mmCIF file of C-alpha atoms in Angstrom:
data_model
loop_
_atom_site.group_PDB
_atom_site.id
_atom_site.type_symbol
_atom_site.label_atom_id
_atom_site.label_comp_id
_atom_site.label_asym_id
_atom_site.label_seq_id
_atom_site.Cartn_x
_atom_site.Cartn_y
_atom_site.Cartn_z
ATOM 1 C CA MET P 1458 -7.132 14.157 -8.109
ATOM 2 C CA ILE P 1459 -3.609 12.873 -7.611
ATOM 3 C CA LEU P 1460 -1.583 15.438 -9.557
ATOM 4 C CA PHE P 1461 -1.696 19.219 -9.109
ATOM 5 C CA THR P 1462 1.725 20.752 -9.723
ATOM 6 C CA ASN P 1463 4.059 21.326 -12.651
ATOM 7 C CA GLN P 1464 6.895 19.666 -10.747
ATOM 8 C CA GLU P 1465 4.930 16.424 -10.578
ATOM 9 C CA LEU P 1466 3.924 16.681 -14.232
ATOM 10 C CA ARG P 1467 7.554 17.091 -15.300
ATOM 11 C CA LEU P 1468 8.466 13.876 -13.462
ATOM 12 C CA HIS P 1469 6.548 12.000 -16.139
ATOM 13 C CA LEU P 1470 6.536 14.513 -19.020
ATOM 14 C CA PRO P 1471 9.948 16.238 -19.163
ATOM 15 C CA SER P 1472 9.048 18.038 -22.397
ATOM 16 C CA ASN P 1473 6.129 19.760 -20.668
ATOM 17 C CA ALA P 1474 6.143 23.507 -21.295
ATOM 18 C CA VAL P 1475 2.709 24.270 -19.861
ATOM 19 C CA ASP P 1476 2.707 27.230 -17.504
ATOM 20 C CA GLU P 1477 -0.151 25.981 -15.364
ATOM 21 C CA VAL P 1478 -1.016 22.322 -14.902
ATOM 22 C CA ALA P 1479 -4.562 23.478 -14.183
ATOM 23 C CA ASN P 1480 -4.966 23.861 -17.955
ATOM 24 C CA LEU P 1481 -4.638 20.087 -18.240
ATOM 25 C CA GLN P 1482 -6.715 19.137 -15.198
ATOM 26 C CA GLY P 1483 -9.735 18.172 -17.283
ATOM 27 C CA MET P 1484 -7.719 15.700 -19.354
ATOM 28 C CA LEU P 1485 -5.928 14.317 -16.306
ATOM 29 C CA ASP P 1486 -9.190 13.901 -14.400
ATOM 30 C CA ASN P 1487 -10.725 11.962 -17.299
ATOM 31 C CA SER P 1488 -7.736 9.619 -17.360
ATOM 32 C CA GLU P 1489 -7.985 9.111 -13.612
ATOM 33 C CA LYS P 1490 -11.660 8.178 -13.794
ATOM 34 C CA ASP P 1491 -11.550 6.129 -17.019
ATOM 35 C CA PHE P 1492 -8.093 4.547 -16.960
ATOM 36 C CA LEU P 1493 -6.828 4.425 -13.368
ATOM 37 C CA LYS P 1494 -9.910 4.043 -11.164
ATOM 38 C CA PRO P 1495 -11.201 0.767 -12.722
ATOM 39 C CA ARG P 1496 -7.754 -0.821 -12.270
ATOM 40 C CA LEU P 1497 -7.437 0.165 -8.628
ATOM 41 C CA GLY P 1498 -11.090 -0.190 -7.713
ATOM 42 C CA ALA P 1499 -13.175 2.623 -6.237
ATOM 43 C CA SER P 1500 -12.082 2.016 -2.631
ATOM 44 C CA LEU P 1501 -8.343 1.995 -3.308
ATOM 45 C CA TYR P 1502 -8.617 4.963 -5.674
ATOM 46 C CA ASP P 1503 -10.469 7.046 -3.080
ATOM 47 C CA ARG P 1504 -7.946 6.074 -0.421
ATOM 48 C CA LEU P 1505 -5.056 7.054 -2.721
ATOM 49 C CA CYS P 1506 -6.657 10.457 -3.295
ATOM 50 C CA LYS P 1507 -6.899 10.993 0.480
ATOM 51 C CA GLN P 1508 -3.277 9.966 0.872
ATOM 52 C CA TYR P 1509 -2.211 12.429 -1.836
ATOM 53 C CA ALA P 1510 -4.123 15.230 -0.104
ATOM 54 C CA SER P 1511 -2.130 14.574 3.087
ATOM 55 C CA ILE P 1512 1.351 14.950 1.565
ATOM 56 C CA GLU P 1513 3.362 17.897 0.312
ATOM 57 C CA PRO P 1514 3.912 17.629 -3.483
ATOM 58 C CA LEU P 1515 7.356 19.246 -3.299
ATOM 59 C CA ILE P 1516 8.531 16.739 -0.676
ATOM 60 C CA PHE P 1517 7.116 13.914 -2.778
ATOM 61 C CA CYS P 1518 9.045 15.127 -5.841
ATOM 62 C CA GLU P 1519 12.246 15.285 -3.783
ATOM 63 C CA ALA P 1520 11.644 11.718 -2.559
ATOM 64 C CA VAL P 1521 11.248 10.562 -6.160
ATOM 65 C CA GLY P 1522 14.426 12.382 -7.098
ATOM 66 C CA ASP P 1523 16.571 10.748 -4.409
ATOM 67 C CA GLY P 1524 14.841 7.355 -4.571
ATOM 68 C CA THR P 1525 13.524 7.350 -1.003
ATOM 69 C CA TYR P 1526 9.920 7.156 -2.242
ATOM 70 C CA VAL P 1527 10.257 3.337 -2.215
ATOM 71 C CA ASN P 1528 10.290 3.428 1.579
ATOM 72 C CA ASP P 1529 6.606 4.373 1.576
ATOM 73 C CA PRO P 1530 4.248 2.001 -0.319
ATOM 74 C CA TRP P 1531 1.707 4.786 -0.805
ATOM 75 C CA ASN P 1532 4.309 7.013 -2.488
ATOM 76 C CA GLU P 1533 5.393 4.138 -4.708
ATOM 77 C CA LEU P 1534 1.802 3.456 -5.735
ATOM 78 C CA LEU P 1535 1.210 7.183 -6.315
ATOM 79 C CA LEU P 1536 4.218 7.464 -8.639
ATOM 80 C CA TYR P 1537 3.030 4.589 -10.843
ATOM 81 C CA ALA P 1538 -0.519 5.964 -10.871
ATOM 82 C CA GLN P 1539 0.629 9.466 -11.895
ATOM 83 C CA ARG P 1540 2.769 8.003 -14.685
ATOM 84 C CA MET P 1541 -0.257 6.131 -15.986
ATOM 85 C CA ILE P 1542 -2.635 9.070 -16.126
ATOM 86 C CA VAL P 1543 -0.131 11.554 -17.602
ATOM 87 C CA ASN P 1544 0.769 9.303 -20.521
ATOM 88 C CA ASP P 1545 -2.828 8.246 -21.086
ATOM 89 C CA ALA P 1546 -4.030 11.869 -21.029
ATOM 90 C CA MET P 1547 -1.445 12.842 -23.645
ATOM 91 C CA ALA P 1548 -2.292 9.843 -25.838
ATOM 92 C CA GLN P 1549 -6.003 10.635 -25.685
ATOM 93 C CA ASN P 1550 -5.688 14.364 -26.328
ATOM 94 C CA ILE P 1551 -2.550 14.973 -28.392
ATOM 95 C CA GLU P 1552 -4.490 15.852 -31.551
ATOM 96 C CA LYS P 1553 -6.633 18.361 -29.669
ATOM 97 C CA GLN P 1554 -3.529 19.904 -28.132
ATOM 98 C CA ALA P 1555 -2.302 20.704 -31.638
ATOM 99 C CA LEU P 1556 -5.397 22.815 -32.319
ATOM 100 C CA SER P 1557 -6.329 26.275 -31.140
ATOM 101 C CA VAL P 1558 -9.910 27.503 -30.790
ATOM 102 C CA ASN P 1559 -10.587 31.246 -30.830
ATOM 103 C CA GLY P 1560 -13.096 33.758 -32.120
ATOM 104 C CA SER P 1561 -12.056 33.162 -35.717
ATOM 105 C CA GLY P 1562 -12.590 29.401 -35.510
ATOM 106 C CA ILE P 1563 -10.329 26.370 -35.134
ATOM 107 C CA ASN P 1564 -6.706 26.878 -36.051
ATOM 108 C CA VAL P 1565 -3.413 25.044 -35.801
ATOM 109 C CA ALA P 1566 -1.589 26.160 -32.667
ATOM 110 C CA SER P 1567 1.829 27.696 -33.351
ATOM 111 C CA SER P 1568 4.342 30.130 -31.886
ATOM 112 C CA ASN P 1569 7.534 31.884 -32.797
ATOM 113 C CA ASP P 1570 9.597 29.525 -30.619
ATOM 114 C CA TYR P 1571 8.166 26.186 -31.803
ATOM 115 C CA ALA P 1572 7.513 24.691 -35.228
ATOM 116 C CA VAL P 1573 4.169 23.020 -35.907
ATOM 117 C CA ALA P 1574 4.335 19.230 -35.559
ATOM 118 C CA THR P 1575 3.573 17.228 -38.669
ATOM 119 C CA ASP P 1576 0.783 14.663 -38.842
ATOM 120 C CA LYS P 1577 3.367 11.875 -38.764
ATOM 121 C CA GLN P 1578 5.036 13.298 -35.660
ATOM 122 C CA ILE P 1579 1.673 13.621 -33.924
ATOM 123 C CA ALA P 1580 0.795 10.009 -34.794
ATOM 124 C CA GLN P 1581 4.179 8.789 -33.566
ATOM 125 C CA GLY P 1582 3.836 10.799 -30.366
ATOM 126 C CA LYS P 1583 0.349 9.443 -29.755
ATOM 127 C CA GLU P 1584 1.537 5.846 -30.163
ATOM 128 C CA SER P 1585 4.522 6.462 -27.909
ATOM 129 C CA TYR P 1586 2.346 7.946 -25.160
ATOM 130 C CA ARG P 1587 -0.108 5.054 -25.506
ATOM 131 C CA GLN P 1588 2.647 2.456 -25.150
ATOM 132 C CA SER P 1589 4.070 4.269 -22.134
ATOM 133 C CA ALA P 1590 0.624 4.350 -20.533
ATOM 134 C CA MET P 1591 0.135 0.601 -21.036
ATOM 135 C CA THR P 1592 3.642 -0.149 -19.760
ATOM 136 C CA SER P 1593 2.961 1.979 -16.684
ATOM 137 C CA LEU P 1594 -0.328 0.148 -16.153
ATOM 138 C CA ASN P 1595 1.351 -3.250 -16.310
ATOM 139 C CA ASN P 1596 4.052 -2.063 -13.904
ATOM 140 C CA LEU P 1597 1.406 -0.848 -11.458
ATOM 141 C CA LEU P 1598 -0.518 -4.141 -11.623
ATOM 142 C CA SER P 1599 2.737 -6.097 -11.218
ATOM 143 C CA LEU P 1600 3.589 -3.998 -8.153
ATOM 144 C CA LEU P 1601 0.184 -4.668 -6.594
ATOM 145 C CA GLU P 1602 0.399 -8.375 -7.456
ATOM 146 C CA GLY P 1603 3.793 -8.642 -5.778
ATOM 147 C CA TRP P 1604 2.428 -7.006 -2.644
ATOM 148 C CA ALA P 1605 -0.624 -9.285 -2.648
ATOM 149 C CA LYS P 1606 1.584 -12.384 -2.839
ATOM 150 C CA GLU P 1607 3.740 -10.998 -0.052
ATOM 151 C CA VAL P 1608 0.724 -10.447 2.181
ATOM 152 C CA ASN P 1609 -0.762 -13.873 1.403
ATOM 153 C CA THR P 1610 2.531 -15.706 2.048
ATOM 154 C CA PRO P 1611 3.111 -16.722 5.692
ATOM 155 C CA MET P 1612 5.842 -14.648 7.311
ATOM 156 C CA PRO P 1613 8.876 -16.553 8.613
ATOM 157 C CA ILE P 1614 9.061 -16.929 12.372
ATOM 158 C CA ASP P 1615 11.939 -14.900 13.781
ATOM 159 C CA THR P 1616 14.468 -16.847 15.760
ATOM 160 C CA ALA P 1617 14.026 -16.107 19.446
ATOM 161 C CA GLY P 1618 16.937 -15.210 21.666
ATOM 162 C CA ASP P 1619 18.807 -12.514 19.750
ATOM 163 C CA GLY P 1620 18.068 -9.126 21.235
ATOM 164 C CA ALA P 1621 15.465 -10.517 23.621
ATOM 165 C CA GLU P 1622 14.319 -8.305 26.434
ATOM 166 C CA GLY P 1623 16.138 -8.839 29.706
ATOM 167 C CA SER P 1624 18.919 -10.887 28.093
ATOM 168 C CA THR P 1625 22.357 -10.770 29.673
ATOM 169 C CA PRO P 1626 25.835 -11.646 28.417
ATOM 170 C CA SER P 1627 26.508 -15.361 28.553
ATOM 171 C CA ASP P 1628 29.534 -14.872 30.799
ATOM 172 C CA GLY P 1629 27.535 -12.742 33.215
ATOM 173 C CA SER P 1630 30.040 -9.887 33.084
ATOM 174 C CA ASN P 1631 28.988 -6.224 33.162
ATOM 175 C CA GLN P 1632 29.827 -4.145 30.112
ATOM 176 C CA GLY P 1633 31.499 -0.732 30.360
ATOM 177 C CA SER P 1634 29.609 2.499 29.884
ATOM 178 C CA SER P 1635 31.028 3.047 26.392
ATOM 179 C CA SER P 1636 29.901 -0.396 25.311
ATOM 180 C CA GLU P 1637 26.494 0.173 26.875
ATOM 181 C CA GLY P 1638 26.097 3.368 24.888
ATOM 182 C CA THR P 1639 26.979 1.568 21.683
ATOM 183 C CA ASP P 1640 24.537 -1.219 22.410
ATOM 184 C CA GLU P 1641 21.792 1.274 23.197
ATOM 185 C CA GLY P 1642 22.429 3.048 19.913
ATOM 186 C CA THR P 1643 22.340 -0.250 18.026
ATOM 187 C CA ASP P 1644 19.142 -1.314 19.753
ATOM 188 C CA SER P 1645 17.589 2.058 18.991
ATOM 189 C CA GLY P 1646 18.515 1.700 15.344
ATOM 190 C CA LYS P 1647 17.034 -1.809 15.237
ATOM 191 C CA ASP P 1648 13.845 -0.555 16.882
ATOM 192 C CA ASP P 1649 13.512 2.243 14.331
ATOM 193 C CA ALA P 1650 14.067 -0.158 11.444
ATOM 194 C CA ALA P 1651 11.541 -2.601 12.888
ATOM 195 C CA GLU P 1652 8.991 0.191 13.337
ATOM 196 C CA THR P 1653 9.517 1.377 9.751
ATOM 197 C CA GLU P 1654 9.141 -2.146 8.418
ATOM 198 C CA LYS P 1655 5.970 -2.617 10.470
ATOM 199 C CA LYS P 1656 4.434 0.575 9.034
ATOM 200 C CA GLN P 1657 5.346 -0.505 5.497
ATOM 201 C CA HIS P 1658 3.737 -3.903 6.010
ATOM 202 C CA GLU P 1659 0.585 -2.322 7.452
ATOM 203 C CA ALA P 1660 0.344 0.033 4.472
ATOM 204 C CA ILE P 1661 0.788 -2.854 2.026
ATOM 205 C CA GLU P 1662 -1.883 -4.884 3.824
ATOM 206 C CA GLU P 1663 -4.325 -1.971 3.585
ATOM 207 C CA ILE P 1664 -3.579 -1.445 -0.109
ATOM 208 C CA VAL P 1665 -4.032 -5.141 -0.934
ATOM 209 C CA THR P 1666 -7.247 -5.394 1.075
ATOM 210 C CA LEU P 1667 -8.768 -2.451 -0.812
ATOM 211 C CA TRP P 1668 -7.496 -3.706 -4.180
ATOM 212 C CA GLN P 1669 -9.355 -7.008 -3.731
ATOM 213 C CA GLU P 1670 -12.576 -5.143 -4.542
ATOM 214 C CA SER P 1671 -11.302 -4.424 -8.060
ATOM 215 C CA LYS P 1672 -11.938 -6.778 -10.971
ATOM 216 C CA TYR P 1673 -8.247 -6.319 -11.763
ATOM 217 C CA TYR P 1674 -7.218 -8.129 -8.575
ATOM 218 C CA TYR P 1675 -4.556 -10.594 -9.665
ATOM 219 C CA TYR P 1676 -6.218 -13.828 -8.418
ATOM 220 C CA HIS P 1677 -9.465 -15.223 -9.911
ATOM 221 C CA ARG P 1678 -10.355 -18.379 -8.015
ATOM 222 C CA ASP P 1679 -13.112 -19.513 -10.410
ATOM 223 C CA LEU P 1680 -10.752 -19.832 -13.404
ATOM 224 C CA LEU P 1681 -8.452 -22.679 -14.420
ATOM 225 C CA PHE P 1682 -5.992 -19.851 -15.115
ATOM 226 C CA PRO P 1683 -6.393 -17.910 -11.849
ATOM 227 C CA THR P 1684 -3.480 -15.538 -12.556
ATOM 228 C CA CYS P 1685 -1.680 -13.976 -15.483
ATOM 229 C CA GLU P 1686 1.413 -15.890 -14.408
ATOM 230 C CA SER P 1687 -0.388 -19.248 -14.777
ATOM 231 C CA LEU P 1688 -1.604 -18.405 -18.306
ATOM 232 C CA GLN P 1689 1.784 -17.293 -19.622
ATOM 233 C CA PRO P 1690 3.263 -20.805 -20.211
ATOM 234 C CA TYR P 1691 0.240 -21.789 -22.327
ATOM 235 C CA LEU P 1692 -0.432 -18.514 -24.148
ATOM 236 C CA ASP P 1693 2.211 -15.838 -24.558
ATOM 237 C CA ILE P 1694 0.632 -12.512 -23.594
ATOM 238 C CA TYR P 1695 4.002 -10.998 -22.606
ATOM 239 C CA GLY P 1696 2.950 -10.818 -18.952
ATOM 240 C CA ASN P 1697 0.303 -8.222 -19.827
ATOM 241 C CA ARG P 1698 -2.039 -8.079 -16.822
ATOM 242 C CA ASP P 1699 -4.536 -5.820 -18.553
ATOM 243 C CA LYS P 1700 -4.839 -8.221 -21.473
ATOM 244 C CA PHE P 1701 -5.281 -11.137 -19.068
ATOM 245 C CA VAL P 1702 -8.252 -9.394 -17.425
ATOM 246 C CA ARG P 1703 -9.800 -8.727 -20.834
ATOM 247 C CA LEU P 1704 -9.515 -12.457 -21.591
ATOM 248 C CA ILE P 1705 -11.533 -13.425 -18.497
ATOM 249 C CA PRO P 1706 -14.978 -13.348 -20.213
ATOM 250 C CA ASP P 1707 -13.654 -15.661 -22.946
ATOM 251 C CA MET P 1708 -12.185 -18.053 -20.369
ATOM 252 C CA LEU P 1709 -15.429 -18.161 -18.368
ATOM 253 C CA PHE P 1710 -17.416 -18.884 -21.535
ATOM 254 C CA ILE P 1711 -15.007 -21.665 -22.560
ATOM 255 C CA GLN P 1712 -15.186 -23.298 -19.137
ATOM 256 C CA SER P 1713 -18.984 -23.227 -18.898
ATOM 257 C CA GLU P 1714 -19.990 -23.889 -22.513
ATOM 258 C CA TYR P 1715 -17.173 -26.076 -23.814
ATOM 259 C CA LEU P 1716 -15.559 -27.950 -20.928
ATOM 260 C CA GLU P 1717 -18.592 -28.518 -18.701
ATOM 261 C CA GLU P 1718 -20.709 -29.578 -21.675
ATOM 262 C CA ALA P 1719 -18.042 -32.028 -22.836
ATOM 263 C CA PHE P 1720 -16.888 -33.469 -19.506
ATOM 264 C CA GLY P 1721 -19.684 -32.834 -17.008
ATOM 265 C CA GLU P 1722 -20.519 -30.254 -14.368
ATOM 266 C CA ASP P 1723 -18.141 -31.781 -11.805
ATOM 267 C CA PHE P 1724 -15.117 -31.416 -14.089
ATOM 268 C CA ILE P 1725 -14.297 -27.738 -13.393
ATOM 269 C CA PRO P 1726 -14.879 -27.808 -9.588
ATOM 270 C CA ARG P 1727 -12.602 -30.847 -9.369
ATOM 271 C CA LEU P 1728 -9.784 -29.118 -11.265
ATOM 272 C CA LEU P 1729 -10.086 -25.925 -9.217
ATOM 273 C CA GLN P 1730 -9.050 -28.031 -6.200
ATOM 274 C CA ALA P 1731 -6.294 -29.900 -8.047
ATOM 275 C CA ASP P 1732 -2.565 -29.544 -7.516
ATOM 276 C CA GLU P 1733 -0.562 -27.539 -10.060
ATOM 277 C CA ASN P 1734 1.162 -30.739 -11.215
ATOM 278 C CA ASP P 1735 -2.104 -32.608 -11.806
ATOM 279 C CA LYS P 1736 -2.065 -34.185 -15.274
ATOM 280 C CA MET P 1737 -5.749 -33.529 -15.932
ATOM 281 C CA LEU P 1738 -5.402 -29.863 -14.945
ATOM 282 C CA LYS P 1739 -2.520 -29.397 -17.374
ATOM 283 C CA LYS P 1740 -4.508 -30.951 -20.222
ATOM 284 C CA ALA P 1741 -7.562 -28.822 -19.384
ATOM 285 C CA ARG P 1742 -5.409 -25.688 -19.463
ATOM 286 C CA GLN P 1743 -4.013 -26.732 -22.837
ATOM 287 C CA LEU P 1744 -7.583 -27.068 -24.092
ATOM 288 C CA VAL P 1745 -8.635 -23.652 -22.752
ATOM 289 C CA ALA P 1746 -5.571 -22.042 -24.351
ATOM 290 C CA ALA P 1747 -6.379 -23.691 -27.690
ATOM 291 C CA TYR P 1748 -9.984 -22.447 -27.539
ATOM 292 C CA LEU P 1749 -8.736 -18.943 -26.682
ATOM 293 C CA LYS P 1750 -6.537 -18.878 -29.783
ATOM 294 C CA GLU P 1751 -9.478 -20.118 -31.835
ATOM 295 C CA ARG P 1752 -12.172 -17.682 -30.701
ATOM 296 C CA THR P 1753 -10.874 -14.615 -28.808
ATOM 297 C CA SER P 1754 -10.776 -11.137 -30.331
ATOM 298 C CA VAL P 1755 -8.632 -9.676 -27.550
ATOM 299 C CA ILE P 1756 -5.488 -10.998 -29.285
ATOM 300 C CA ASN P 1757 -5.063 -10.919 -33.046
ATOM 301 C CA PHE P 1758 -4.180 -14.346 -34.454
ATOM 302 C CA ASP P 1759 -3.825 -15.175 -38.145
ATOM 303 C CA LYS P 1760 -5.962 -17.828 -39.836
ATOM 304 C CA LEU P 1761 -3.226 -20.453 -39.721
ATOM 305 C CA THR P 1762 -2.804 -20.041 -35.962
ATOM 306 C CA ARG P 1763 -6.550 -20.269 -35.373
ATOM 307 C CA SER P 1764 -6.827 -23.339 -37.629
ATOM 308 C CA THR P 1765 -3.956 -25.050 -35.836
ATOM 309 C CA ALA P 1766 -5.548 -24.207 -32.490
ATOM 310 C CA HIS P 1767 -8.824 -25.791 -33.669
ATOM 311 C CA ASN P 1768 -7.034 -29.046 -34.512
ATOM 312 C CA ASP P 1769 -5.136 -28.923 -31.228
ATOM 313 C CA ALA P 1770 -8.410 -28.501 -29.329
ATOM 314 C CA ILE P 1771 -9.838 -31.642 -30.950
ATOM 315 C CA THR P 1772 -6.732 -33.650 -30.096
ATOM 316 C CA VAL P 1773 -6.571 -32.490 -26.480
ATOM 317 C CA ARG P 1774 -10.310 -32.991 -25.970
ATOM 318 C CA GLU P 1775 -10.037 -36.622 -27.119
ATOM 319 C CA SER P 1776 -7.010 -37.076 -24.874
ATOM 320 C CA ILE P 1777 -9.007 -35.850 -21.878
ATOM 321 C CA HIS P 1778 -11.856 -38.248 -22.738
ATOM 322 C CA ARG P 1779 -9.401 -41.152 -22.826
ATOM 323 C CA LEU P 1780 -7.896 -40.091 -19.518
ATOM 324 C CA LEU P 1781 -11.349 -39.841 -17.927
ATOM 325 C CA LYS P 1782 -12.265 -43.322 -19.197
ATOM 326 C CA LYS P 1783 -9.002 -44.694 -17.825
ATOM 327 C CA GLU P 1784 -9.705 -43.111 -14.441
ATOM 328 C CA GLU P 1785 -13.230 -44.535 -14.474
ATOM 329 C CA ALA P 1786 -11.924 -48.012 -15.341
ATOM 330 C CA GLU P 1787 -9.352 -47.854 -12.560
ATOM 331 C CA LYS P 1788 -12.003 -46.669 -10.122
ATOM 332 C CA GLN P 1789 -14.330 -49.528 -11.149
ATOM 333 C CA ALA P 1790 -11.499 -52.042 -10.835
ATOM 334 C CA LYS P 1791 -10.735 -50.826 -7.332
ATOM 335 C CA LEU P 1792 -14.448 -51.039 -6.460
ATOM 336 C CA ASP P 1793 -14.716 -54.598 -7.810
ATOM 337 C CA ALA P 1794 -11.581 -55.603 -5.925
ATOM 338 C CA ALA P 1795 -13.027 -54.150 -2.734
ATOM 339 C CA LYS P 1796 -16.289 -56.063 -3.259
ATOM 340 C CA ALA P 1797 -14.406 -59.312 -3.927
ATOM 341 C CA GLU P 1798 -12.305 -58.819 -0.831
ATOM 342 C CA SER P 1799 -15.407 -58.123 1.209
ATOM 343 C CA ALA P 1800 -17.118 -61.256 -0.164
ATOM 344 C CA ALA P 1801 -14.035 -63.359 0.602
ATOM 345 C CA GLU P 1802 -13.928 -62.058 4.140
ATOM 346 C CA GLY P 1803 -17.637 -62.853 4.532
ATOM 347 C CA SER P 1804 -17.194 -66.439 3.211
ATOM 348 C CA SER P 1805 -14.238 -67.055 5.529
ATOM 349 C CA SER P 1806 -16.227 -65.745 8.460
ATOM 350 C CA SER P 1807 -19.193 -68.033 7.601
ATOM 351 C CA PHE P 1808 -16.922 -71.097 7.308
ATOM 352 C CA ALA P 1809 -15.345 -70.364 10.674
ATOM 353 C CA THR P 1810 -18.765 -69.978 12.250
ATOM 354 C CA SER P 1811 -19.904 -73.326 10.809
ATOM 355 C CA ASN P 1812 -16.845 -75.149 12.191
ATOM 356 C CA ALA P 1813 -17.375 -73.605 15.582
ATOM 357 C CA SER P 1814 -20.991 -74.744 15.596
ATOM 358 C CA SER P 1815 -20.023 -78.336 14.708
ATOM 359 C CA ALA P 1816 -17.465 -78.480 17.492
ATOM 360 C CA SER P 1817 -19.980 -77.141 19.962
ATOM 361 C CA SER P 1818 -22.520 -79.778 18.864
ATOM 362 C CA SER P 1819 -20.028 -82.594 19.450
ATOM 363 C CA ASP P 1820 -19.188 -81.357 22.921
ATOM 364 C CA ASN P 1821 -22.808 -81.331 23.963
ATOM 365 C CA LYS P 1822 -23.584 -84.976 23.017
ATOM 366 C CA GLY P 1823 -24.423 -87.377 25.925
ATOM 367 C CA GLY P 1824 -26.922 -84.995 27.334
ATOM 368 C CA SER P 1825 -30.594 -84.924 26.411
ATOM 369 C CA GLU P 1826 -29.887 -84.576 22.727
ATOM 370 C CA GLY P 1827 -29.667 -88.417 21.860
ATOM 371 C CA TYR P 1828 -28.603 -91.979 22.674
ATOM 372 C CA ASP P 1829 -25.204 -93.543 21.915
ATOM 373 C CA ASN P 1830 -24.930 -97.296 21.439
ATOM 374 C CA ASN P 1831 -22.326 -99.596 22.969
ATOM 375 C CA GLN P 1832 -21.670 -97.394 25.955
ATOM 376 C CA GLU P 1833 -20.813 -98.962 29.382
ATOM 377 C CA GLY P 1834 -23.847 -99.234 31.612
ATOM 378 C CA SER P 1835 -26.288 -98.888 28.750
ATOM 379 C CA ARG P 1836 -29.552 -100.816 28.887
ATOM 380 C CA ILE P 1837 -32.125 -101.626 26.232
ATOM 381 C CA PHE P 1838 -35.731 -102.446 26.897
ATOM 382 C CA VAL P 1839 -37.733 -104.458 24.386
ATOM 383 C CA THR P 1840 -41.540 -104.596 24.502
ATOM 384 C CA PRO P 1841 -43.322 -107.592 23.065
ATOM 385 C CA ILE P 1842 -45.340 -107.127 19.991
ATOM 386 C CA LEU P 1843 -48.978 -107.296 20.724
ATOM 387 C CA CYS P 1844 -50.749 -109.672 18.452
#
C-alpha cells in the first residue's frame, strides 16, 4: 500500500470527509493492484511500496505542500501514483459509496448535514474522477518516459579545471583568511549540491531500470512506431501513453500480417534499422497509421474516416511497391555497371599481357628458336638430290 493517512488522501481528494482512510483501504488496494501495478511493473511497484514504508507520511505531505518533493524522484513518483489510485478508486466505487447496507437492507446513504446526490451528479462525478485518473496516469507515464530518456542520453563531459583539487590562484598569491573561509563555504555548498544531484540520478536510474520490466515501458524496439511520440505525427492520440500501449497488438498484427506479406520478411527488420528521415520508413509508418484507422477498436472512428483510411492504405501500398521496384532497378544497374567495369578491366589486362608476350618473343629471337636469312656470316648447305 502507498497511502494510509487522511492527510495524504486530502492531497488528492479535498472534498474527503471520511473519518478514517482505513474505510477506503479495500477500494484503494484494488486500484493499486489493477490500475497502478501493471503500469509500473511488479518490480517497480514493490520497490515503491518499500520506499513508502520508509518515509514519514506527515513529512511527505509537508514536502508536497512546499514543493520540495521534486528534489526526491521517489517522492515525485509516489505523488503521481497516489493521485492515480485515489481518482480511480472513486470512479470505480462512487455508486457504491452512495448506498448504505444495514440490517434492514440496502438504502441510500444520507445525513442531516448533506443532501443526497442526484443520479446526474453521481454520473458527472464518476466521469470527472475517471478523467482525472487517466490524466494522472498519462502524467506518470510521461514523467517516467522523461527520466528514461535522460538516463539513456549520454551525459555531457564537465569541463576540467574549475574547482579542481589542488588548484592554486593563477598569480600564485595567498588569499586571506576571510577569503579562504568564503571559498570553503562555496566549495562545501558545491559539494552538497553535487552529492544531491548524484543521489537523484542514482534514484532515477534505479526507477528506470525497474520500469523496463513493465509492458508500459515507453520504448518498443520491435515496432515501426517504437514510442508514443513517434506515432503522434501520423495518428493524433493526444499524447495518450495508455492508448498507445493498447494499440500495440494492432500494430504488431499489421506489421506481421499486412506489411511482411506484401513486401517480404526482410522489410520490417530493414526499417527497424533505418534512420528517422528514411523515405521508406516514413511511407511504411503512413501505411501502418492508415491500417490502424481502418481496423482498430481502441479509437472510435466514423465510417467516413475508416473508408478514407482504406483508400489511403491502397495508395501508400502501391507507392511503396513502386519505390521498392525503383530501388531494385537501381541496385541491378549498379551491379551491371560493376560487372561491365570488371570485364573491361579483365580485357585490358589480357591485352597488356599479350603485348608483353610478343615483345618478349621478339627479344629472344637469334637463339635456338629459328633461323634468320640474310644475316652476316650466315651459311647455307645444299645436299644433292639422290636420283
